[in-house]
Amino acid sequence: MVNKEVHKKYQIIYADPCWDYKGQTQHAGKANSNTGGALKHYPTMTLLELIDLKPMIDNLVDTENCLIFMWSSSPHLDQAMDLIKGWGFKWATVGFVWDKQKLNPSFYTMSQCELCLIGKIGKIPQPRGARNVRQFASILRGRHSAKPNEIRDRIVEMFPTQNKIELFARERFDGWDAWGNEV
């Protein structure tokens, strides 16, 4: 799980933290069975455990100009904001809104979207690529917790020449370094 290139600094960090849902499972409705929860697919971490990764994050970030693109489900939005700040970034904006095209039962409304938040250290990395990348993405949800590759592609369009790393990665992609227990 340790990045062997700790000397390398990144201007773009893409993270899908393994949020702790406190053992909650998801249900597909009264007539359907349990569809599982995060713990059935991968180990999760509490907010404090994630914040404790700060020394590793400090070794990765370009302190002059670095952006983090961090995924958060709606129930973890407050924790995602705390984690962005806990890792030394300042809140910037919502980068992407992903319409999964499938509904998930939730406590209040039928959940269908996930957010990718942006935090910043220093300035926006230069040189910039495309500046007309759309925030909204309607892409059919795949396997549990898998994020659409199109979002990663959009980040590359925006920042084509910067050093990029994906944290909590489950696959490797060209042009990206990866850190996670599944790569």
PDB file of C-alpha atoms in Angstrom, residues 60-182:
ATOM      1  CA  LEU A  60       2.673  13.429  -1.722  1.00  0.00           C
ATOM      2  CA  VAL A  61       1.369  16.961  -2.181  1.00  0.00           C
ATOM      3  CA  ASP A  62       3.049  19.710  -4.130  1.00  0.00           C
ATOM      4  CA  THR A  63       2.733  22.441  -1.512  1.00  0.00           C
ATOM      5  CA  GLU A  64       2.920  25.156  -4.183  1.00  0.00           C
ATOM      6  CA  ASN A  65      -0.179  24.061  -6.076  1.00  0.00           C
ATOM      7  CA  CYS A  66      -2.204  20.913  -5.553  1.00  0.00           C
ATOM      8  CA  LEU A  67      -5.851  19.947  -5.991  1.00  0.00           C
ATOM      9  CA  ILE A  68      -7.641  17.047  -4.404  1.00  0.00           C
ATOM     10  CA  PHE A  69     -10.710  15.574  -6.085  1.00  0.00           C
ATOM     11  CA  MET A  70     -12.466  13.628  -3.312  1.00  0.00           C
ATOM     12  CA  TRP A  71     -15.560  11.475  -3.616  1.00  0.00           C
ATOM     13  CA  SER A  72     -18.232  11.655  -0.959  1.00  0.00           C
ATOM     14  CA  SER A  73     -21.594  10.040  -0.622  1.00  0.00           C
ATOM     15  CA  SER A  74     -24.235  12.331   0.839  1.00  0.00           C
ATOM     16  CA  PRO A  75     -24.152  10.804   4.353  1.00  0.00           C
ATOM     17  CA  HIS A  76     -20.402  11.538   4.533  1.00  0.00           C
ATOM     18  CA  LEU A  77     -20.435  15.080   3.191  1.00  0.00           C
ATOM     19  CA  ASP A  78     -19.577  16.660   6.557  1.00  0.00           C
ATOM     20  CA  GLN A  79     -16.799  14.120   7.112  1.00  0.00           C
ATOM     21  CA  ALA A  80     -15.441  14.736   3.607  1.00  0.00           C
ATOM     22  CA  MET A  81     -15.183  18.454   4.361  1.00  0.00           C
ATOM     23  CA  ASP A  82     -13.402  17.626   7.645  1.00  0.00           C
ATOM     24  CA  LEU A  83     -11.032  15.271   5.827  1.00  0.00           C
ATOM     25  CA  ILE A  84     -10.190  17.816   3.137  1.00  0.00           C
ATOM     26  CA  LYS A  85      -9.257  20.288   5.884  1.00  0.00           C
ATOM     27  CA  GLY A  86      -7.605  17.587   8.009  1.00  0.00           C
ATOM     28  CA  TRP A  87      -5.246  16.819   5.141  1.00  0.00           C
ATOM     29  CA  GLY A  88      -4.316  20.505   4.836  1.00  0.00           C
ATOM     30  CA  PHE A  89      -6.462  21.499   1.865  1.00  0.00           C
ATOM     31  CA  LYS A  90      -8.866  24.429   1.687  1.00  0.00           C
ATOM     32  CA  TRP A  91     -12.390  23.901   0.410  1.00  0.00           C
ATOM     33  CA  ALA A  92     -12.768  25.010  -3.220  1.00  0.00           C
ATOM     34  CA  THR A  93     -15.957  23.679  -4.844  1.00  0.00           C
ATOM     35  CA  VAL A  94     -17.947  20.682  -6.044  1.00  0.00           C
ATOM     36  CA  GLY A  95     -16.034  19.314  -9.004  1.00  0.00           C
ATOM     37  CA  PHE A  96     -18.468  16.696 -10.243  1.00  0.00           C
ATOM     38  CA  VAL A  97     -22.001  15.518  -9.600  1.00  0.00           C
ATOM     39  CA  TRP A  98     -22.471  11.914 -10.677  1.00  0.00           C
ATOM     40  CA  ASP A  99     -26.003  10.759 -11.520  1.00  0.00           C
ATOM     41  CA  LYS A 100     -25.709   6.977 -11.129  1.00  0.00           C
ATOM     42  CA  GLN A 101     -28.924   6.361 -13.116  1.00  0.00           C
ATOM     43  CA  LYS A 102     -30.014   3.891 -10.416  1.00  0.00           C
ATOM     44  CA  LEU A 103     -31.716   4.566  -7.129  1.00  0.00           C
ATOM     45  CA  ASN A 104     -30.402   3.545  -3.716  1.00  0.00           C
ATOM     46  CA  PRO A 105     -32.744   3.478  -0.743  1.00  0.00           C
ATOM     47  CA  SER A 106     -31.754   6.083   1.832  1.00  0.00           C
ATOM     48  CA  PHE A 107     -33.135   7.370   5.125  1.00  0.00           C
ATOM     49  CA  TYR A 108     -34.703  10.515   3.649  1.00  0.00           C
ATOM     50  CA  THR A 109     -34.869  10.397  -0.146  1.00  0.00           C
ATOM     51  CA  MET A 110     -33.949   7.909  -2.844  1.00  0.00           C
ATOM     52  CA  SER A 111     -30.230   8.451  -3.322  1.00  0.00           C
ATOM     53  CA  GLN A 112     -29.014   8.662  -6.888  1.00  0.00           C
ATOM     54  CA  CYS A 113     -26.080  11.102  -6.960  1.00  0.00           C
ATOM     55  CA  GLU A 114     -22.584  11.212  -5.549  1.00  0.00           C
ATOM     56  CA  LEU A 115     -20.323  14.252  -5.279  1.00  0.00           C
ATOM     57  CA  CYS A 116     -16.671  14.714  -6.105  1.00  0.00           C
ATOM     58  CA  LEU A 117     -15.388  17.649  -4.038  1.00  0.00           C
ATOM     59  CA  ILE A 118     -12.339  19.799  -4.740  1.00  0.00           C
ATOM     60  CA  GLY A 119      -9.885  21.067  -2.156  1.00  0.00           C
ATOM     61  CA  LYS A 120      -6.828  23.204  -2.861  1.00  0.00           C
ATOM     62  CA  ILE A 121      -3.342  23.823  -1.498  1.00  0.00           C
ATOM     63  CA  GLY A 122      -1.667  26.886  -2.982  1.00  0.00           C
ATOM     64  CA  LYS A 123      -2.897  27.817  -6.443  1.00  0.00           C
ATOM     65  CA  ILE A 124      -4.590  25.926  -9.263  1.00  0.00           C
ATOM     66  CA  PRO A 125      -1.867  23.878 -11.015  1.00  0.00           C
ATOM     67  CA  GLN A 126      -0.572  25.326 -14.269  1.00  0.00           C
ATOM     68  CA  PRO A 127      -0.585  24.960 -17.193  1.00  0.00           C
ATOM     69  CA  ARG A 128      -4.296  24.373 -17.457  1.00  0.00           C
ATOM     70  CA  GLY A 129      -5.902  22.188 -20.070  1.00  0.00           C
ATOM     71  CA  ALA A 130      -9.593  22.295 -20.940  1.00  0.00           C
ATOM     72  CA  ARG A 131     -11.656  24.840 -19.032  1.00  0.00           C
ATOM     73  CA  ASN A 132     -15.051  23.802 -20.358  1.00  0.00           C
ATOM     74  CA  VAL A 133     -15.316  20.406 -18.634  1.00  0.00           C
ATOM     75  CA  ARG A 134     -18.842  19.716 -17.428  1.00  0.00           C
ATOM     76  CA  GLN A 135     -19.612  19.187 -13.752  1.00  0.00           C
ATOM     77  CA  PHE A 136     -22.628  16.914 -14.246  1.00  0.00           C
ATOM     78  CA  ALA A 137     -22.115  13.318 -15.379  1.00  0.00           C
ATOM     79  CA  SER A 138     -24.988  10.882 -15.932  1.00  0.00           C
ATOM     80  CA  ILE A 139     -23.265   7.503 -16.132  1.00  0.00           C
ATOM     81  CA  LEU A 140     -24.760   4.146 -15.202  1.00  0.00           C
ATOM     82  CA  ARG A 141     -23.478   2.823 -11.870  1.00  0.00           C
ATOM     83  CA  GLY A 142     -21.318  -0.291 -12.113  1.00  0.00           C
ATOM     84  CA  ARG A 143     -19.913  -2.551  -9.393  1.00  0.00           C
ATOM     85  CA  HIS A 144     -20.028  -1.493  -5.754  1.00  0.00           C
ATOM     86  CA  SER A 145     -18.219   1.811  -5.145  1.00  0.00           C
ATOM     87  CA  ALA A 146     -16.582   1.877  -8.593  1.00  0.00           C
ATOM     88  CA  LYS A 147     -16.425   5.427  -9.917  1.00  0.00           C
ATOM     89  CA  PRO A 148     -16.900   6.171 -13.612  1.00  0.00           C
ATOM     90  CA  ASN A 149     -13.654   6.275 -15.600  1.00  0.00           C
ATOM     91  CA  GLU A 150     -15.035   9.302 -17.435  1.00  0.00           C
ATOM     92  CA  ILE A 151     -14.486  11.463 -14.337  1.00  0.00           C
ATOM     93  CA  ARG A 152     -10.790  10.560 -14.256  1.00  0.00           C
ATOM     94  CA  ASP A 153     -10.669  11.342 -18.002  1.00  0.00           C
ATOM     95  CA  ARG A 154     -12.259  14.746 -17.373  1.00  0.00           C
ATOM     96  CA  ILE A 155      -9.619  15.540 -14.747  1.00  0.00           C
ATOM     97  CA  VAL A 156      -6.915  14.649 -17.283  1.00  0.00           C
ATOM     98  CA  GLU A 157      -8.556  16.996 -19.808  1.00  0.00           C
ATOM     99  CA  MET A 158      -8.369  19.783 -17.227  1.00  0.00           C
ATOM    100  CA  PHE A 159      -4.812  19.010 -16.060  1.00  0.00           C
ATOM    101  CA  PRO A 160      -3.054  16.994 -18.784  1.00  0.00           C
ATOM    102  CA  THR A 161       0.586  17.539 -17.767  1.00  0.00           C
ATOM    103  CA  GLN A 162       0.456  17.429 -13.962  1.00  0.00           C
ATOM    104  CA  ASN A 163       1.619  14.547 -11.769  1.00  0.00           C
ATOM    105  CA  LYS A 164      -1.453  12.586 -10.714  1.00  0.00           C
ATOM    106  CA  ILE A 165      -2.095   9.943  -8.074  1.00  0.00           C
ATOM    107  CA  GLU A 166      -5.221   8.021  -7.166  1.00  0.00           C
ATOM    108  CA  LEU A 167      -5.633   7.157  -3.481  1.00  0.00           C
ATOM    109  CA  PHE A 168      -7.677   4.123  -2.394  1.00  0.00           C
ATOM    110  CA  ALA A 169      -7.295   2.909  -5.983  1.00  0.00           C
ATOM    111  CA  ARG A 170      -8.694  -0.413  -7.122  1.00  0.00           C
ATOM    112  CA  GLU A 171      -7.141  -0.360 -10.605  1.00  0.00           C
ATOM    113  CA  ARG A 172      -4.199   1.245 -12.367  1.00  0.00           C
ATOM    114  CA  PHE A 173      -4.633   3.750 -15.194  1.00  0.00           C
ATOM    115  CA  ASP A 174      -2.120   5.157 -17.660  1.00  0.00           C
ATOM    116  CA  GLY A 175      -0.713   8.489 -16.534  1.00  0.00           C
ATOM    117  CA  TRP A 176      -1.722   7.971 -12.910  1.00  0.00           C
ATOM    118  CA  ASP A 177       0.209   6.590  -9.964  1.00  0.00           C
ATOM    119  CA  ALA A 178      -1.919   4.499  -7.612  1.00  0.00           C
ATOM    120  CA  TRP A 179      -2.094   3.781  -3.883  1.00  0.00           C
ATOM    121  CA  GLY A 180      -4.525   1.330  -2.371  1.00  0.00           C
ATOM    122  CA  ASN A 181      -4.846  -2.173  -1.016  1.00  0.00           C
ATOM    123  CA  GLU A 182      -6.257  -3.538  -4.284  1.00  0.00           C
TER     124      GLU A 182
END
